[in-house]
Coordinates of C-alpha atoms and ligand atoms in Angstrom, one line a residue:
M36 CA 15.2 -15.8 -11.2
S37 CA 16.7 -14.3 -8.1
L38 CA 15.6 -10.9 -6.7
K39 CA 18.2 -8.2 -6.3
M40 CA 17.3 -6.9 -2.7
N41 CA 17.5 -3.2 -2.0
K42 CA 20.1 -1.7 0.4
V43 CA 19.9 1.4 2.3
N44 CA 23.4 2.5 0.9
K45 CA 22.9 5.9 -0.5
P46 CA 25.1 7.1 -3.4
K47 CA 28.2 8.7 -1.8
N48 CA 27.8 12.3 -0.8
T49 CA 24.2 12.1 -0.8
R50 CA 22.8 14.1 2.1
T51 CA 19.5 12.9 3.9
V52 CA 16.6 14.9 2.7
A53 CA 13.7 13.7 5.0
I54 CA 10.0 14.6 5.6
L55 CA 9.3 14.1 9.4
T56 CA 5.6 14.0 10.6
G57 CA 5.1 14.4 14.2
A58 CA 7.9 17.0 14.1
T59 CA 6.5 18.9 17.2
G60 CA 6.3 16.0 19.4
G61 CA 9.0 14.8 22.0
I62 CA 10.4 12.1 19.9
G63 CA 10.0 14.1 16.7
K64 CA 11.9 17.0 17.9
A65 CA 14.7 14.9 19.4
I66 CA 15.0 13.2 16.0
A67 CA 15.0 16.4 14.0
K68 CA 17.6 18.0 16.4
Q69 CA 20.0 14.8 15.8
L70 CA 19.4 14.6 12.1
V71 CA 20.2 18.4 11.7
T72 CA 23.5 17.9 13.5
E73 CA 24.2 15.4 10.9
D74 CA 23.9 17.6 7.9
A75 CA 20.3 16.5 7.0
T76 CA 17.7 18.7 5.4
L77 CA 14.4 18.4 7.0
I78 CA 10.8 19.0 5.9
L79 CA 9.1 19.5 9.4
V80 CA 5.5 18.5 9.3
G81 CA 2.8 19.4 11.7
R82 CA -0.7 20.8 12.0
N83 CA 0.2 24.1 13.8
L84 CA 2.5 26.4 11.9
E85 CA 3.3 28.3 15.1
S86 CA 4.7 25.1 16.8
L87 CA 6.5 24.1 13.7
E88 CA 8.2 27.7 13.6
Q89 CA 9.4 27.3 17.1
V90 CA 10.8 23.9 16.6
A91 CA 12.7 25.2 13.2
K92 CA 13.9 28.2 15.2
D93 CA 15.4 26.1 18.1
L94 CA 17.0 23.7 15.5
I95 CA 18.6 26.5 13.4
T96 CA 19.9 28.5 16.3
D97 CA 21.5 25.4 17.7
K98 CA 25.2 25.8 17.3
H99 CA 25.6 22.1 16.3
C100 CA 23.0 22.6 13.5
S101 CA 24.5 21.9 10.0
G102 CA 21.4 21.0 8.1
K103 CA 18.5 23.0 6.6
V104 CA 14.9 23.2 7.8
Y105 CA 11.5 23.7 5.9
N106 CA 8.3 23.8 7.6
C107 CA 5.1 22.3 6.1
A108 CA 2.0 23.0 8.2
T109 CA -0.6 20.5 7.1
D110 CA -2.9 17.8 8.4
I111 CA -1.7 14.4 7.0
T112 CA -4.7 12.8 8.4
K113 CA -6.8 14.6 5.7
A114 CA -6.6 13.8 1.9
E115 CA -5.9 17.6 1.1
G116 CA -3.3 17.7 3.7
R117 CA -1.4 14.9 2.3
H118 CA -1.7 16.3 -1.4
Y119 CA -0.4 19.7 -0.1
L120 CA 2.7 17.9 1.3
A121 CA 3.2 16.0 -1.9
E122 CA 3.0 19.4 -3.7
F123 CA 5.2 21.3 -1.3
I124 CA 8.1 18.9 -1.8
T125 CA 8.1 19.6 -5.6
T126 CA 8.3 23.4 -4.9
I127 CA 11.5 23.2 -2.8
N128 CA 14.6 22.6 -4.7
E129 CA 15.4 19.3 -2.8
Q130 CA 15.4 15.8 -3.7
V131 CA 13.5 14.2 -0.6
N132 CA 14.9 10.6 0.0
M133 CA 13.5 9.9 3.4
L134 CA 10.0 9.8 4.9
I135 CA 9.8 9.5 8.9
N136 CA 6.2 8.8 10.0
G137 CA 6.3 9.8 13.4
A138 CA 3.0 11.4 14.2
G139 CA 0.9 9.4 16.7
I140 CA -1.7 9.5 19.5
N141 CA -2.4 7.4 22.6
D142 CA -5.1 7.3 25.0
F143 CA -4.2 5.0 28.1
N144 CA -7.9 3.8 29.1
L145 CA -10.0 0.8 29.3
F146 CA -11.3 -0.3 25.9
E147 CA -15.0 -0.1 27.2
Q148 CA -14.5 3.5 28.6
Q149 CA -12.9 4.7 25.3
S150 CA -15.1 6.7 23.1
S151 CA -15.9 5.2 19.5
D152 CA -14.6 8.5 18.0
L153 CA -11.3 8.1 19.9
I154 CA -11.1 4.4 18.7
S155 CA -11.4 5.5 15.2
Q156 CA -9.0 8.2 15.4
M157 CA -6.3 6.3 17.0
M158 CA -6.5 3.9 14.0
H159 CA -6.6 6.6 11.4
V160 CA -3.6 8.8 12.9
N161 CA -1.4 5.9 13.9
C162 CA -2.0 3.6 10.9
T163 CA -4.3 4.5 8.2
S164 CA -2.8 8.1 7.6
P165 CA 0.9 6.8 7.5
M166 CA -0.2 4.2 4.9
L167 CA -2.1 7.0 2.8
L168 CA 1.0 9.3 2.9
I169 CA 3.2 6.5 1.7
H170 CA 0.6 5.8 -1.0
E171 CA 0.8 9.6 -2.0
L172 CA 4.7 9.8 -2.0
Y173 CA 5.6 6.3 -3.4
S174 CA 5.7 7.3 -7.0
Y175 CA 7.8 10.2 -6.1
F176 CA 10.3 8.0 -4.0
K177 CA 10.4 5.6 -6.9
K178 CA 12.1 8.3 -9.1
Q179 CA 14.8 9.0 -6.5
P180 CA 18.1 7.1 -6.7
A181 CA 17.4 5.6 -3.2
A182 CA 14.7 6.2 -0.4
Q183 CA 13.8 5.0 2.9
I184 CA 10.6 5.1 4.6
I185 CA 10.7 4.6 8.3
N186 CA 7.5 4.0 10.4
I187 CA 7.7 4.7 14.1
G188 CA 6.0 1.9 15.8
S189 CA 6.1 0.7 19.4
T190 CA 6.7 -2.2 21.7
F191 CA 2.9 -2.2 21.8
G192 CA 2.8 -3.0 18.2
S193 CA 4.2 -6.4 19.2
I194 CA 2.8 -6.9 22.5
G195 CA -0.8 -6.6 23.5
Y196 CA -1.3 -4.7 26.9
P197 CA -4.2 -3.9 28.9
G198 CA -5.3 -0.3 28.7
Y199 CA -3.9 0.2 25.3
S200 CA -6.0 -1.9 23.2
S201 CA -6.8 0.6 20.5
Y202 CA -3.2 1.8 20.5
C203 CA -1.9 -1.8 20.2
A204 CA -4.2 -2.4 17.4
S205 CA -3.0 0.6 15.5
K206 CA 0.5 -0.3 16.0
F207 CA 0.3 -4.0 15.4
A208 CA -1.5 -3.0 11.9
L209 CA 1.2 -0.4 11.2
R210 CA 4.0 -3.1 11.9
G211 CA 2.2 -5.7 9.7
F212 CA 1.7 -3.1 6.8
T213 CA 5.5 -2.0 7.1
E214 CA 6.7 -5.7 6.9
S215 CA 4.3 -6.3 3.9
L216 CA 5.3 -3.2 2.0
S217 CA 9.0 -3.8 2.9
R218 CA 8.8 -7.2 1.3
E219 CA 6.8 -5.8 -1.8
S220 CA 9.5 -3.1 -2.1
A221 CA 12.5 -5.4 -1.8
D222 CA 13.3 -5.2 -5.7
T223 CA 12.8 -1.4 -5.7
N224 CA 15.0 1.5 -4.7
I225 CA 12.7 2.1 -1.7
K226 CA 13.5 0.5 1.8
V227 CA 10.6 0.4 4.1
R228 CA 11.5 0.1 7.6
Y229 CA 10.1 -0.3 11.3
F230 CA 11.6 1.6 14.2
S231 CA 10.1 0.4 17.5
P232 CA 10.8 2.6 20.7
R233 CA 9.6 1.5 24.2
A234 CA 8.1 3.8 26.8
T235 CA 9.6 7.2 26.2
S236 CA 9.3 10.4 28.4
T237 CA 7.2 12.5 26.2
P238 CA 3.6 14.4 26.3
I239 CA 1.8 11.4 24.7
N240 CA 2.1 9.6 28.0
S241 CA -0.4 10.9 30.9
N242 CA 0.7 11.3 34.5
A243 CA -1.3 8.1 35.1
V244 CA 1.0 6.3 32.6
I245 CA 4.2 7.7 34.2
E246 CA 2.9 6.8 37.8
M247 CA 2.0 3.4 36.7
N248 CA 5.2 2.8 34.9
K249 CA 7.0 3.9 38.1
E250 CA 5.0 1.4 40.2
L251 CA 5.5 -1.4 37.5
N252 CA 9.2 -0.6 37.1
V253 CA 8.8 0.1 33.3
N254 CA 11.8 1.7 32.1
M255 CA 11.2 5.0 30.1
D256 CA 13.8 6.3 27.7
S257 CA 14.5 9.9 27.1
P258 CA 13.6 11.2 23.6
E259 CA 17.2 12.2 23.0
E260 CA 18.2 8.4 23.5
V261 CA 15.5 7.4 21.2
A262 CA 16.7 9.8 18.6
R263 CA 20.3 8.6 19.0
Q264 CA 19.2 5.1 18.3
F265 CA 17.0 6.2 15.4
C266 CA 20.0 7.9 13.7
Q267 CA 22.1 4.7 14.2
F268 CA 19.4 2.6 12.8
I269 CA 18.9 4.5 9.6
K270 CA 22.8 4.0 8.8
T271 CA 22.2 0.2 9.0
D272 CA 20.6 -2.2 6.4
D273 CA 18.3 -3.7 9.0
N274 CA 14.6 -3.7 8.3
S275 CA 13.5 -3.0 11.9
M276 CA 14.8 -1.9 15.2
Y277 CA 13.4 -2.5 18.6
L278 CA 14.5 -0.5 21.5
G279 CA 15.3 -1.6 25.2
W280 CA 15.9 -4.4 27.4
P281 CA 13.9 -6.3 28.4
E282 CA 11.3 -5.3 25.9
K283 CA 13.2 -6.5 22.9
L284 CA 13.4 -10.0 24.6
Q285 CA 9.7 -9.7 25.7
V286 CA 8.7 -9.1 22.0
K287 CA 10.6 -12.2 20.9
I288 CA 8.9 -14.3 23.8
N289 CA 5.6 -13.1 23.0
Q290 CA 5.8 -14.3 19.5
L291 CA 6.8 -17.7 20.5
F292 CA 5.2 -18.3 23.9
P293 CA 2.4 -15.7 24.2
T294 CA 1.1 -17.4 27.4
I295 CA 4.1 -16.6 29.3
V296 CA 4.1 -12.9 28.5
G297 CA 0.5 -12.8 29.0
N298 CA 0.5 -14.5 32.3
A299 CA 3.3 -12.2 33.6
I300 CA 1.2 -9.0 32.2
I301 CA -2.3 -10.3 33.8
K302 CA -0.8 -10.6 37.1
T303 CA -0.2 -6.8 37.3
L304 CA -3.8 -6.1 35.9
P305 CA -5.1 -4.7 39.2
I306 CA -2.5 -2.0 39.1
I307 CA -2.9 -1.4 35.5
K308 CA -6.8 -1.1 36.0
K309 CA -6.1 1.4 39.0
Y310 CA -4.3 3.6 36.9
A311 CA -6.5 3.4 33.9
Q312 CA -9.4 4.5 35.9
I313 CA -8.0 7.3 37.8
K314 CA -7.4 10.7 36.2
L315 CA -4.0 12.2 37.5
F316 CA -3.1 15.7 36.3
Ligands
NAP107 N1 6.3 8.3 23.9 C1 6.2 7.0 24.0 O1 6.1 6.4 24.9 C2 6.4 6.2 22.6 C3 6.9 4.9 22.8 C4 6.6 4.2 21.6 C5 6.4 4.7 20.5 N2 5.9 6.0 20.3 C6 5.5 6.6 19.0 O2 6.5 7.6 18.7 C7 5.8 8.7 17.8 C8 6.0 9.9 18.5 O3 5.4 10.1 19.8 P1 5.8 11.1 21.0 O4 6.0 10.3 22.2 O5 6.8 12.1 20.3 O6 4.4 11.8 21.1 P2 4.1 13.4 21.2 O7 5.1 14.2 21.9 O8 2.8 13.5 21.8 O9 4.0 14.0 19.7 C9 3.0 13.3 19.0 C10 3.1 14.1 17.5 O10 2.1 13.6 16.6 C11 1.3 14.6 16.0 N3 -0.2 14.4 16.1 C12 -0.8 14.1 17.3 N4 -2.0 14.1 17.0 C13 -2.3 14.2 15.5 C14 -3.2 14.2 14.7 N5 -4.5 14.1 15.0 N6 -3.1 14.3 13.4 C15 -1.8 14.5 13.0 N7 -0.7 14.5 13.8 C16 -0.7 14.4 15.1 C17 1.6 15.9 16.8 O11 1.8 16.8 15.8 P3 1.0 18.1 15.8 O12 0.0 18.2 17.0 O13 1.9 19.3 15.7 O14 0.2 18.1 14.3 C18 3.0 15.7 17.7 O15 3.9 16.1 16.8 C19 4.3 8.3 17.9 O16 4.1 7.3 16.6 C20 4.2 7.2 19.0 O17 3.2 6.2 18.9 C21 6.0 6.8 21.5

């Protein structure tokens, strides 16, 4: 028996109606802005109502905005917050057909200096919470004609990097989960996908990271560029998209020959450790 693989292809004239977590963040805001200029309806999710209202106001007052925006202030790291979101989408008169898991945290630091609370939180915000949110909403999406779930990963979900051990662990786990669920959902109406930005200029990166990236000649994208690529990605049938050269090549080489990439990274370890141990404001 052959499996009928799902396609992203939406029925014609179906508008994107998307839940966006991390909507108040640098990448989230840029994705929201791009999507509403393409007629999408958005349910912006974040913990702080005031910040959400500001994002929504900026979106709907933009002359290019042709979409619609709802705010849902809730904490998706808590069970009651995820239930609230699931209830919320049944109260608006919309058929939600996309979930974008964009909320995330980072802490550039040496592993031994990180608090155990922060290590747990990193795994929870970046991996466990998106998994549990998908679990909460999966039956809703199964009832839609077609749906997409897009998890925002990172280059650090494919390459282990000093100073980012906990972050890498959370994003590697998110990537593994996405790949598995994508295959498990292949005979359903739900397409599960992974979108992997490289370093991007947003508040998630401390000044130490920005200075280190300059010294190491690491490229940093603008959130607008990431959003532009994101909007291209959701129109394709691809399971994943990795941004940036040389990062996407390094991801491939790291899979096949991890020692080559590892040796190159280890050469820069003194620089990484220097920035991981100083606090720049
Ligand atoms: N910037 C980069 O260099 C980069 C590179 C690759 C991948 N990424 C990924 O892209 C996504 C967006 O990152 P960004 O750069 O836009 O970061 P950002 O500007 O710091 O925004 C992070 C977002 O996550 C939410 N968030 C933070 N802590 C949270 C918590 N404890 N519980 C729930 N939500 C929380 C925040 O929402 P509220 O505080 O309003 O709830 C905020 O909207 C993340 O998944 C990140 O890992 C970023």
